Amino acid sequence: MANIGFIGLGNMGLPMALNLLKAGHTVQGFDLVADAVAKLAASGGSNAGSAAGAVDGAEVVVTMLPAGRHVRQVYEDAVIGRARKGALLIDSSTIDVDTARAVAADAEAAGLDMLDAPVSGGTAGAAAGTLTFMVGGSDAAFARAAPVLQAMGKTLVHAGPSGSGQAAKVCNNMMLAISMIGVSEAFVMAEKLGLDTRKLFDISSTATGQSWAMTSYCPVPGLVPAAPSNRDFKPGFTAAMMLKDLDLAQDAAESSKATTPLGAHAARLFRDYVESGSGDLDFSGIINMIRGS
Ligand code: NAD
């Protein structure tokens, strides 16, 4: 069992840290929000007092922060140059590929193993310990991280060298956003054509239009019981987070010179939806903007 420093105990980080405790690891945690650290301490973890305190003596350091600038800052101020010799660094935040690679290079220069390991599965997956981890970094670091990641997730995929986890995450979420917009357009058109949406669902879920956005997360209520459309689009995965990931995908497209016209258009549509005041709703609620309601 490892002594783990955990920085960023928000909606995802706290339940992930609690699962590390349940698996028998020791966890010294820090967040800018005192209440989050108090919750960790109440469950058997310890309050590290600062990000540097969370890193001190830790064999493994996990970060779960909002965006690339937070990761860069925490790594600069508290991790690189402070982590003990041989410590393993795991960043599970969703951040841009370029920052992930730059931070991993700094870690490597300091003689530390680092992985980018963003997740999919949302807050429910974080609480249940069933997250999917998409991991970038060396084979050796991935092998070392596996027992720690298994305490927080069900599926671990080693995607390739540094940055590959973040690359997989933005590619996946760009596909998801585009397919959700496509499903929404088709179902709204079906309504306008007078086609029963249940019939379209029955046909397309076994035909070539099939997608996860339709069969597991249909934006029309009454067709997939677990979908947020049945709960007035209570998230789930918020439209604001989808927009963040689409912006990251556009950054990645620009820096890699990939052509992503639909990804760019999906980002514009989600920006319109978020700016209309719906950022806190589930991303599948974009069907309402497409319907014009
Ligand atoms: P969150 O805002 O709830 O948590 C982030 C935490 O980081 C906050 O508690 C904040 O106080 C803390 N923080 C910020 N700067 C800090 C610093 N310098 N030192 C210590 N703590 C600091 O966000 P979240 O929903 O937990 O998401 C975290 C990451 O996971 C994001 O990158 C997000 O895109 C990604 N993600 C979220 C979900 C989801 O469904 N919520 C799903 C997959 C991936």
Tab-separated table of C-alpha atoms and ligand atoms in Angstrom:
chain	number	residue	atom	x	y	z
A	1	MET	CA	0.000	0.000	0.000
A	2	ALA	CA	1.271	3.455	-0.870
A	3	ASN	CA	1.478	6.809	0.842
A	4	ILE	CA	-0.394	9.052	-1.599
A	5	GLY	CA	-0.524	12.854	-1.851
A	6	PHE	CA	-3.790	14.034	-3.435
A	7	ILE	CA	-4.193	17.630	-4.661
A	8	GLY	CA	-7.636	18.804	-5.854
A	9	LEU	CA	-10.494	17.326	-3.834
A	10	GLY	CA	-13.433	18.614	-5.891
A	11	ASN	CA	-16.416	16.768	-7.369
A	12	MET	CA	-14.143	14.116	-8.835
A	13	GLY	CA	-11.047	14.250	-6.635
A	14	LEU	CA	-12.704	13.731	-3.259
A	15	PRO	CA	-14.550	10.503	-4.171
A	16	MET	CA	-11.402	9.241	-5.930
A	17	ALA	CA	-9.314	9.932	-2.819
A	18	LEU	CA	-11.939	8.203	-0.655
A	19	ASN	CA	-11.629	5.094	-2.834
A	20	LEU	CA	-7.849	5.123	-2.325
A	21	LEU	CA	-8.464	5.140	1.441
A	22	LYS	CA	-10.974	2.273	1.115
A	23	ALA	CA	-8.342	0.250	-0.751
A	24	GLY	CA	-5.964	0.665	2.209
A	25	HIS	CA	-3.663	3.437	0.941
A	26	THR	CA	-2.816	6.399	3.140
A	27	VAL	CA	-3.854	9.739	1.661
A	28	GLN	CA	-2.559	13.211	2.581
A	29	GLY	CA	-4.784	15.670	0.772
A	30	PHE	CA	-5.021	19.336	-0.089
A	31	ASP	CA	-7.575	21.595	-1.743
A	32	LEU	CA	-8.072	25.357	-1.651
A	33	VAL	CA	-11.553	24.604	-0.262
A	34	ALA	CA	-11.132	23.738	3.430
A	35	ASP	CA	-14.417	21.833	3.614
A	36	ALA	CA	-13.214	19.333	0.985
A	37	VAL	CA	-10.063	18.602	2.997
A	38	ALA	CA	-12.170	18.242	6.165
A	39	LYS	CA	-14.283	15.591	4.420
A	40	LEU	CA	-11.150	13.637	3.499
A	41	ALA	CA	-9.832	13.890	7.058
A	42	ALA	CA	-13.200	12.756	8.467
A	43	SER	CA	-12.889	9.567	6.399
A	44	GLY	CA	-9.403	8.594	7.548
A	45	GLY	CA	-7.199	10.740	5.315
A	46	SER	CA	-5.036	13.587	6.584
A	47	ASN	CA	-5.049	17.338	6.002
A	48	ALA	CA	-1.703	18.139	4.372
A	49	GLY	CA	-2.180	21.885	4.929
A	50	SER	CA	-0.793	22.858	1.507
A	51	ALA	CA	-0.017	21.387	-1.896
A	52	ALA	CA	3.628	21.094	-0.856
A	53	GLY	CA	2.535	19.298	2.313
A	54	ALA	CA	0.628	16.778	0.199
A	55	VAL	CA	3.766	16.101	-1.849
A	56	ASP	CA	6.164	15.779	1.111
A	57	GLY	CA	7.171	12.147	1.570
A	58	ALA	CA	4.483	10.844	-0.828
A	59	GLU	CA	5.351	7.808	-2.960
A	60	VAL	CA	2.584	8.738	-5.412
A	61	VAL	CA	1.159	12.220	-6.087
A	62	VAL	CA	-2.253	12.494	-7.774
A	63	THR	CA	-3.601	15.820	-9.072
A	64	MET	CA	-7.264	16.358	-10.040
A	65	LEU	CA	-7.465	20.056	-10.908
A	66	PRO	CA	-9.726	22.158	-13.147
A	67	ALA	CA	-7.446	23.054	-16.086
A	68	GLY	CA	-3.914	23.141	-17.506
A	69	ARG	CA	-2.923	26.403	-15.816
A	70	HIS	CA	-3.728	24.980	-12.367
A	71	VAL	CA	-1.709	21.841	-13.090
A	72	ARG	CA	1.259	23.856	-14.370
A	73	GLN	CA	1.183	26.144	-11.319
A	74	VAL	CA	0.856	23.345	-8.757
A	75	TYR	CA	3.641	21.370	-10.448
A	76	GLU	CA	5.910	24.452	-10.548
A	77	ASP	CA	5.207	25.576	-6.981
A	78	ALA	CA	4.841	22.322	-5.111
A	79	VAL	CA	5.674	19.154	-7.031
A	80	ILE	CA	8.810	19.370	-9.206
A	81	GLY	CA	11.838	19.912	-7.000
A	82	ARG	CA	9.882	18.818	-3.938
A	83	ALA	CA	8.663	15.271	-4.650
A	84	ARG	CA	10.783	12.596	-3.071
A	85	LYS	CA	13.249	10.662	-5.226
A	86	GLY	CA	11.452	7.951	-7.198
A	87	ALA	CA	7.968	9.369	-6.604
A	88	LEU	CA	5.336	8.610	-9.244
A	89	LEU	CA	3.269	11.589	-10.442
A	90	ILE	CA	-0.227	11.070	-11.901
A	91	ASP	CA	-2.287	13.947	-13.296
A	92	SER	CA	-5.909	12.922	-13.807
A	93	SER	CA	-7.233	16.390	-14.683
A	94	THR	CA	-8.517	16.965	-18.227
A	95	ILE	CA	-6.030	19.455	-19.699
A	96	ASP	CA	-4.489	20.407	-23.042
A	97	VAL	CA	-2.066	17.986	-24.633
A	98	ASP	CA	0.739	20.573	-24.889
A	99	THR	CA	0.679	21.355	-21.148
A	100	ALA	CA	0.520	17.637	-20.313
A	101	ARG	CA	3.631	17.021	-22.413
A	102	ALA	CA	5.481	20.074	-21.037
A	103	VAL	CA	4.810	19.144	-17.405
A	104	ALA	CA	5.835	15.524	-18.048
A	105	ALA	CA	9.090	16.757	-19.628
A	106	ASP	CA	9.809	18.905	-16.529
A	107	ALA	CA	9.123	15.886	-14.317
A	108	GLU	CA	11.395	13.693	-16.389
A	109	ALA	CA	14.160	16.295	-16.246
A	110	ALA	CA	13.841	16.153	-12.442
A	111	GLY	CA	14.146	12.344	-12.556
A	112	LEU	CA	10.479	11.699	-11.788
A	113	ASP	CA	8.031	9.360	-13.554
A	114	MET	CA	4.872	11.132	-14.679
A	115	LEU	CA	1.635	9.959	-16.288
A	116	ASP	CA	-1.261	11.919	-17.753
A	117	ALA	CA	-4.315	9.861	-16.793
A	118	PRO	CA	-7.572	11.693	-17.525
A	119	VAL	CA	-10.796	9.866	-16.784
A	120	SER	CA	-14.194	9.202	-18.199
A	121	GLY	CA	-17.181	8.109	-16.125
A	122	GLY	CA	-18.154	11.324	-14.339
A	123	THR	CA	-18.913	11.832	-10.668
A	124	ALA	CA	-20.954	8.611	-10.485
A	125	GLY	CA	-17.978	6.621	-11.794
A	126	ALA	CA	-15.650	8.439	-9.380
A	127	ALA	CA	-17.884	7.509	-6.420
A	128	ALA	CA	-18.338	3.903	-7.552
A	129	GLY	CA	-14.657	3.410	-8.394
A	130	THR	CA	-15.543	2.486	-11.976
A	131	LEU	CA	-13.733	5.240	-13.901
A	132	THR	CA	-11.950	4.585	-17.177
A	133	PHE	CA	-8.372	5.902	-17.140
A	134	MET	CA	-6.718	6.868	-20.458
A	135	VAL	CA	-3.032	6.907	-19.677
A	136	GLY	CA	-0.017	8.511	-21.343
A	137	GLY	CA	3.554	7.798	-20.236
A	138	SER	CA	6.174	5.063	-20.120
A	139	ASP	CA	5.415	1.333	-19.793
A	140	ALA	CA	7.278	1.253	-16.483
A	141	ALA	CA	5.310	4.167	-15.011
A	142	PHE	CA	2.024	2.644	-16.217
A	143	ALA	CA	2.891	-0.670	-14.527
A	144	ARG	CA	3.731	1.148	-11.278
A	145	ALA	CA	0.495	3.161	-11.397
A	146	ALA	CA	-1.840	0.250	-12.138
A	147	PRO	CA	-2.540	-0.800	-8.497
A	148	VAL	CA	-3.303	2.825	-7.554
A	149	LEU	CA	-5.510	3.482	-10.581
A	150	GLN	CA	-7.366	0.172	-10.047
A	151	ALA	CA	-8.525	1.461	-6.652
A	152	MET	CA	-10.319	4.322	-8.445
A	153	GLY	CA	-11.321	2.792	-11.750
A	154	LYS	CA	-12.384	-0.317	-13.599
A	155	THR	CA	-10.725	0.111	-16.996
A	156	LEU	CA	-7.146	1.235	-17.567
A	157	VAL	CA	-5.911	1.828	-21.102
A	158	HIS	CA	-2.280	2.662	-21.790
A	159	ALA	CA	-2.736	4.964	-24.775
A	160	GLY	CA	0.954	5.640	-25.535
A	161	PRO	CA	3.698	8.088	-24.473
A	162	SER	CA	3.164	11.345	-22.528
A	163	GLY	CA	0.136	13.323	-23.676
A	164	SER	CA	-1.573	10.280	-25.223
A	165	GLY	CA	-4.144	10.042	-22.428
A	166	GLN	CA	-5.180	13.664	-22.969
A	167	ALA	CA	-5.151	13.134	-26.746
A	168	ALA	CA	-7.528	10.161	-26.369
A	169	LYS	CA	-9.799	12.147	-24.062
A	170	VAL	CA	-10.204	15.136	-26.431
A	171	CYS	CA	-10.667	12.904	-29.492
A	172	ASN	CA	-13.344	10.874	-27.695
A	173	ASN	CA	-15.228	13.887	-26.373
A	174	MET	CA	-15.122	15.666	-29.732
A	175	MET	CA	-16.730	12.568	-31.305
A	176	LEU	CA	-19.333	12.495	-28.531
A	177	ALA	CA	-20.278	16.172	-28.950
A	178	ILE	CA	-20.603	15.831	-32.724
A	179	SER	CA	-22.725	12.680	-32.414
A	180	MET	CA	-24.971	14.252	-29.760
A	181	ILE	CA	-25.634	17.210	-32.068
A	182	GLY	CA	-26.343	14.786	-34.932
A	183	VAL	CA	-28.785	12.740	-32.851
A	184	SER	CA	-30.490	15.945	-31.673
A	185	GLU	CA	-30.883	17.291	-35.226
A	186	ALA	CA	-32.306	13.983	-36.479
A	187	PHE	CA	-34.812	13.595	-33.640
A	188	VAL	CA	-36.002	17.197	-33.935
A	189	MET	CA	-36.412	16.725	-37.687
A	190	ALA	CA	-38.373	13.502	-37.029
A	191	GLU	CA	-40.714	15.450	-34.732
A	192	LYS	CA	-41.246	18.069	-37.438
A	193	LEU	CA	-41.841	15.384	-40.070
A	194	GLY	CA	-44.521	13.843	-37.849
A	195	LEU	CA	-42.474	10.665	-37.293
A	196	ASP	CA	-42.947	9.005	-33.891
A	197	THR	CA	-39.566	9.411	-32.139
A	198	ARG	CA	-39.982	5.953	-30.543
A	199	LYS	CA	-40.151	4.494	-34.057
A	200	LEU	CA	-37.015	6.386	-35.105
A	201	PHE	CA	-35.268	5.125	-31.945
A	202	ASP	CA	-36.313	1.506	-32.615
A	203	ILE	CA	-35.129	1.708	-36.205
A	204	SER	CA	-31.898	3.685	-35.822
A	205	SER	CA	-30.719	1.900	-32.681
A	206	THR	CA	-30.321	-1.240	-34.812
A	207	ALA	CA	-29.477	0.531	-38.079
A	208	THR	CA	-26.480	2.455	-39.391
A	209	GLY	CA	-27.337	5.671	-37.509
A	210	GLN	CA	-26.697	3.915	-34.191
A	211	SER	CA	-24.522	5.742	-31.612
A	212	TRP	CA	-23.921	5.809	-27.857
A	213	ALA	CA	-25.408	9.324	-27.771
A	214	MET	CA	-28.698	7.821	-28.924
A	215	THR	CA	-28.817	4.351	-27.360
A	216	SER	CA	-27.362	5.192	-23.924
A	217	TYR	CA	-28.025	8.917	-23.579
A	218	CYS	CA	-30.925	9.831	-25.858
A	219	PRO	CA	-31.689	13.585	-25.666
A	220	VAL	CA	-35.422	12.862	-26.190
A	221	PRO	CA	-37.098	11.843	-22.904
A	222	GLY	CA	-38.869	8.519	-22.471
A	223	LEU	CA	-36.599	6.414	-24.683
A	224	VAL	CA	-33.567	5.609	-22.463
A	225	PRO	CA	-34.532	5.518	-18.756
A	226	ALA	CA	-31.134	6.575	-17.339
A	227	ALA	CA	-30.665	9.522	-19.733
A	228	PRO	CA	-30.585	13.080	-18.258
A	229	SER	CA	-33.357	14.077	-20.730
A	230	ASN	CA	-35.760	12.325	-18.318
A	231	ARG	CA	-34.666	14.614	-15.471
A	232	ASP	CA	-34.928	18.043	-17.149
A	233	PHE	CA	-31.283	17.666	-18.192
A	234	LYS	CA	-29.888	17.600	-14.668
A	235	PRO	CA	-26.238	16.525	-15.227
A	236	GLY	CA	-24.632	14.082	-15.923
A	237	PHE	CA	-21.902	15.869	-17.739
A	238	THR	CA	-22.470	19.602	-17.979
A	239	ALA	CA	-22.549	21.584	-21.220
A	240	ALA	CA	-19.848	23.851	-19.724
A	241	MET	CA	-17.512	20.864	-19.306
A	242	MET	CA	-18.237	19.684	-22.819
A	243	LEU	CA	-17.383	23.168	-24.102
A	244	LYS	CA	-14.108	23.072	-22.147
A	245	ASP	CA	-13.215	19.745	-23.787
A	246	LEU	CA	-14.210	21.002	-27.253
A	247	ASP	CA	-11.952	24.039	-26.781
A	248	LEU	CA	-9.130	21.686	-25.768
A	249	ALA	CA	-9.848	19.633	-28.896
A	250	GLN	CA	-9.601	22.797	-31.035
A	251	ASP	CA	-6.280	23.706	-29.367
A	252	ALA	CA	-5.039	20.183	-30.124
A	253	ALA	CA	-6.272	20.415	-33.728
A	254	GLU	CA	-4.477	23.722	-34.203
A	255	SER	CA	-1.186	22.601	-32.720
A	256	SER	CA	-1.224	19.292	-34.617
A	257	LYS	CA	-2.558	20.876	-37.856
A	258	ALA	CA	-5.515	18.459	-37.925
A	259	THR	CA	-8.606	19.518	-39.889
A	260	THR	CA	-11.714	19.353	-37.685
A	261	PRO	CA	-14.522	21.403	-39.257
A	262	LEU	CA	-17.270	19.540	-37.393
A	263	GLY	CA	-15.321	19.739	-34.131
A	264	ALA	CA	-15.005	23.513	-34.650
A	265	HIS	CA	-18.714	23.837	-35.402
A	266	ALA	CA	-19.643	21.701	-32.385
A	267	ALA	CA	-17.547	24.051	-30.200
A	268	ARG	CA	-19.431	27.065	-31.627
A	269	LEU	CA	-22.833	25.453	-30.982
A	270	PHE	CA	-21.906	24.462	-27.425
A	271	ARG	CA	-20.549	27.980	-26.792
A	272	ASP	CA	-23.911	29.425	-27.928
A	273	TYR	CA	-25.732	26.954	-25.677
A	274	VAL	CA	-23.553	27.738	-22.633
A	275	GLU	CA	-23.792	31.498	-23.250
A	276	SER	CA	-27.581	31.212	-23.370
A	277	GLY	CA	-27.350	30.341	-19.647
A	278	SER	CA	-27.474	26.535	-19.919
A	279	GLY	CA	-23.880	25.710	-18.962
A	280	ASP	CA	-24.944	23.907	-15.791
A	281	LEU	CA	-27.376	21.625	-17.635
A	282	ASP	CA	-26.397	18.280	-19.111
A	283	PHE	CA	-24.742	18.604	-22.527
A	284	SER	CA	-27.552	16.566	-24.154
A	285	GLY	CA	-29.844	19.545	-23.397
A	286	ILE	CA	-28.423	21.119	-26.560
A	287	ILE	CA	-31.410	19.484	-28.277
A	288	ASN	CA	-33.548	22.294	-26.854
A	289	MET	CA	-31.417	24.939	-28.576
A	290	ILE	CA	-31.583	22.952	-31.818
A	291	ARG	CA	-35.364	22.661	-31.480
A	292	GLY	CA	-35.534	26.391	-30.811
A	293	SER	CA	-37.259	25.916	-27.447
B	1	NAD	P1	-13.968	20.700	-9.408
B	1	NAD	O1	-13.942	22.141	-9.792
B	1	NAD	O2	-15.125	20.163	-8.646
B	1	NAD	O3	-12.632	20.341	-8.555
B	1	NAD	C1	-11.385	20.919	-8.774
B	1	NAD	C2	-10.793	21.209	-7.402
B	1	NAD	O4	-9.469	21.696	-7.552
B	1	NAD	C3	-11.574	22.273	-6.624
B	1	NAD	O5	-12.035	21.724	-5.402
B	1	NAD	C4	-10.560	23.402	-6.433
B	1	NAD	O6	-10.702	24.070	-5.183
B	1	NAD	C5	-9.264	22.631	-6.506
B	1	NAD	N1	-8.107	23.464	-6.816
B	1	NAD	C6	-7.963	24.394	-7.786
B	1	NAD	N2	-6.734	24.938	-7.736
B	1	NAD	C7	-6.086	24.327	-6.714
B	1	NAD	C8	-4.789	24.465	-6.147
B	1	NAD	N3	-3.911	25.340	-6.622
B	1	NAD	N4	-4.474	23.688	-5.104
B	1	NAD	C9	-5.352	22.799	-4.593
B	1	NAD	N5	-6.600	22.630	-5.077
B	1	NAD	C10	-6.954	23.399	-6.106
B	1	NAD	O7	-13.762	19.881	-10.766
B	1	NAD	P2	-14.040	18.323	-11.014
B	1	NAD	O8	-15.419	18.145	-11.534
B	1	NAD	O9	-13.572	17.569	-9.822
B	1	NAD	O10	-13.058	18.068	-12.250
B	1	NAD	C11	-11.658	17.947	-12.080
B	1	NAD	C12	-11.061	17.589	-13.421
B	1	NAD	O11	-11.639	16.361	-13.904
B	1	NAD	C13	-11.307	18.633	-14.511
B	1	NAD	O12	-10.160	18.748	-15.304
B	1	NAD	C14	-12.488	18.061	-15.296
B	1	NAD	O13	-12.506	18.492	-16.651
B	1	NAD	C15	-12.198	16.567	-15.200
B	1	NAD	N6	-13.382	15.686	-15.337
B	1	NAD	C16	-14.543	15.982	-14.688
B	1	NAD	C17	-15.645	15.142	-14.852
B	1	NAD	C18	-16.953	15.423	-14.146
B	1	NAD	O14	-17.972	14.820	-14.511
B	1	NAD	N7	-16.977	16.311	-13.133
B	1	NAD	C19	-15.555	14.014	-15.665
B	1	NAD	C20	-14.339	13.712	-16.282
B	1	NAD	C21	-13.254	14.569	-16.115
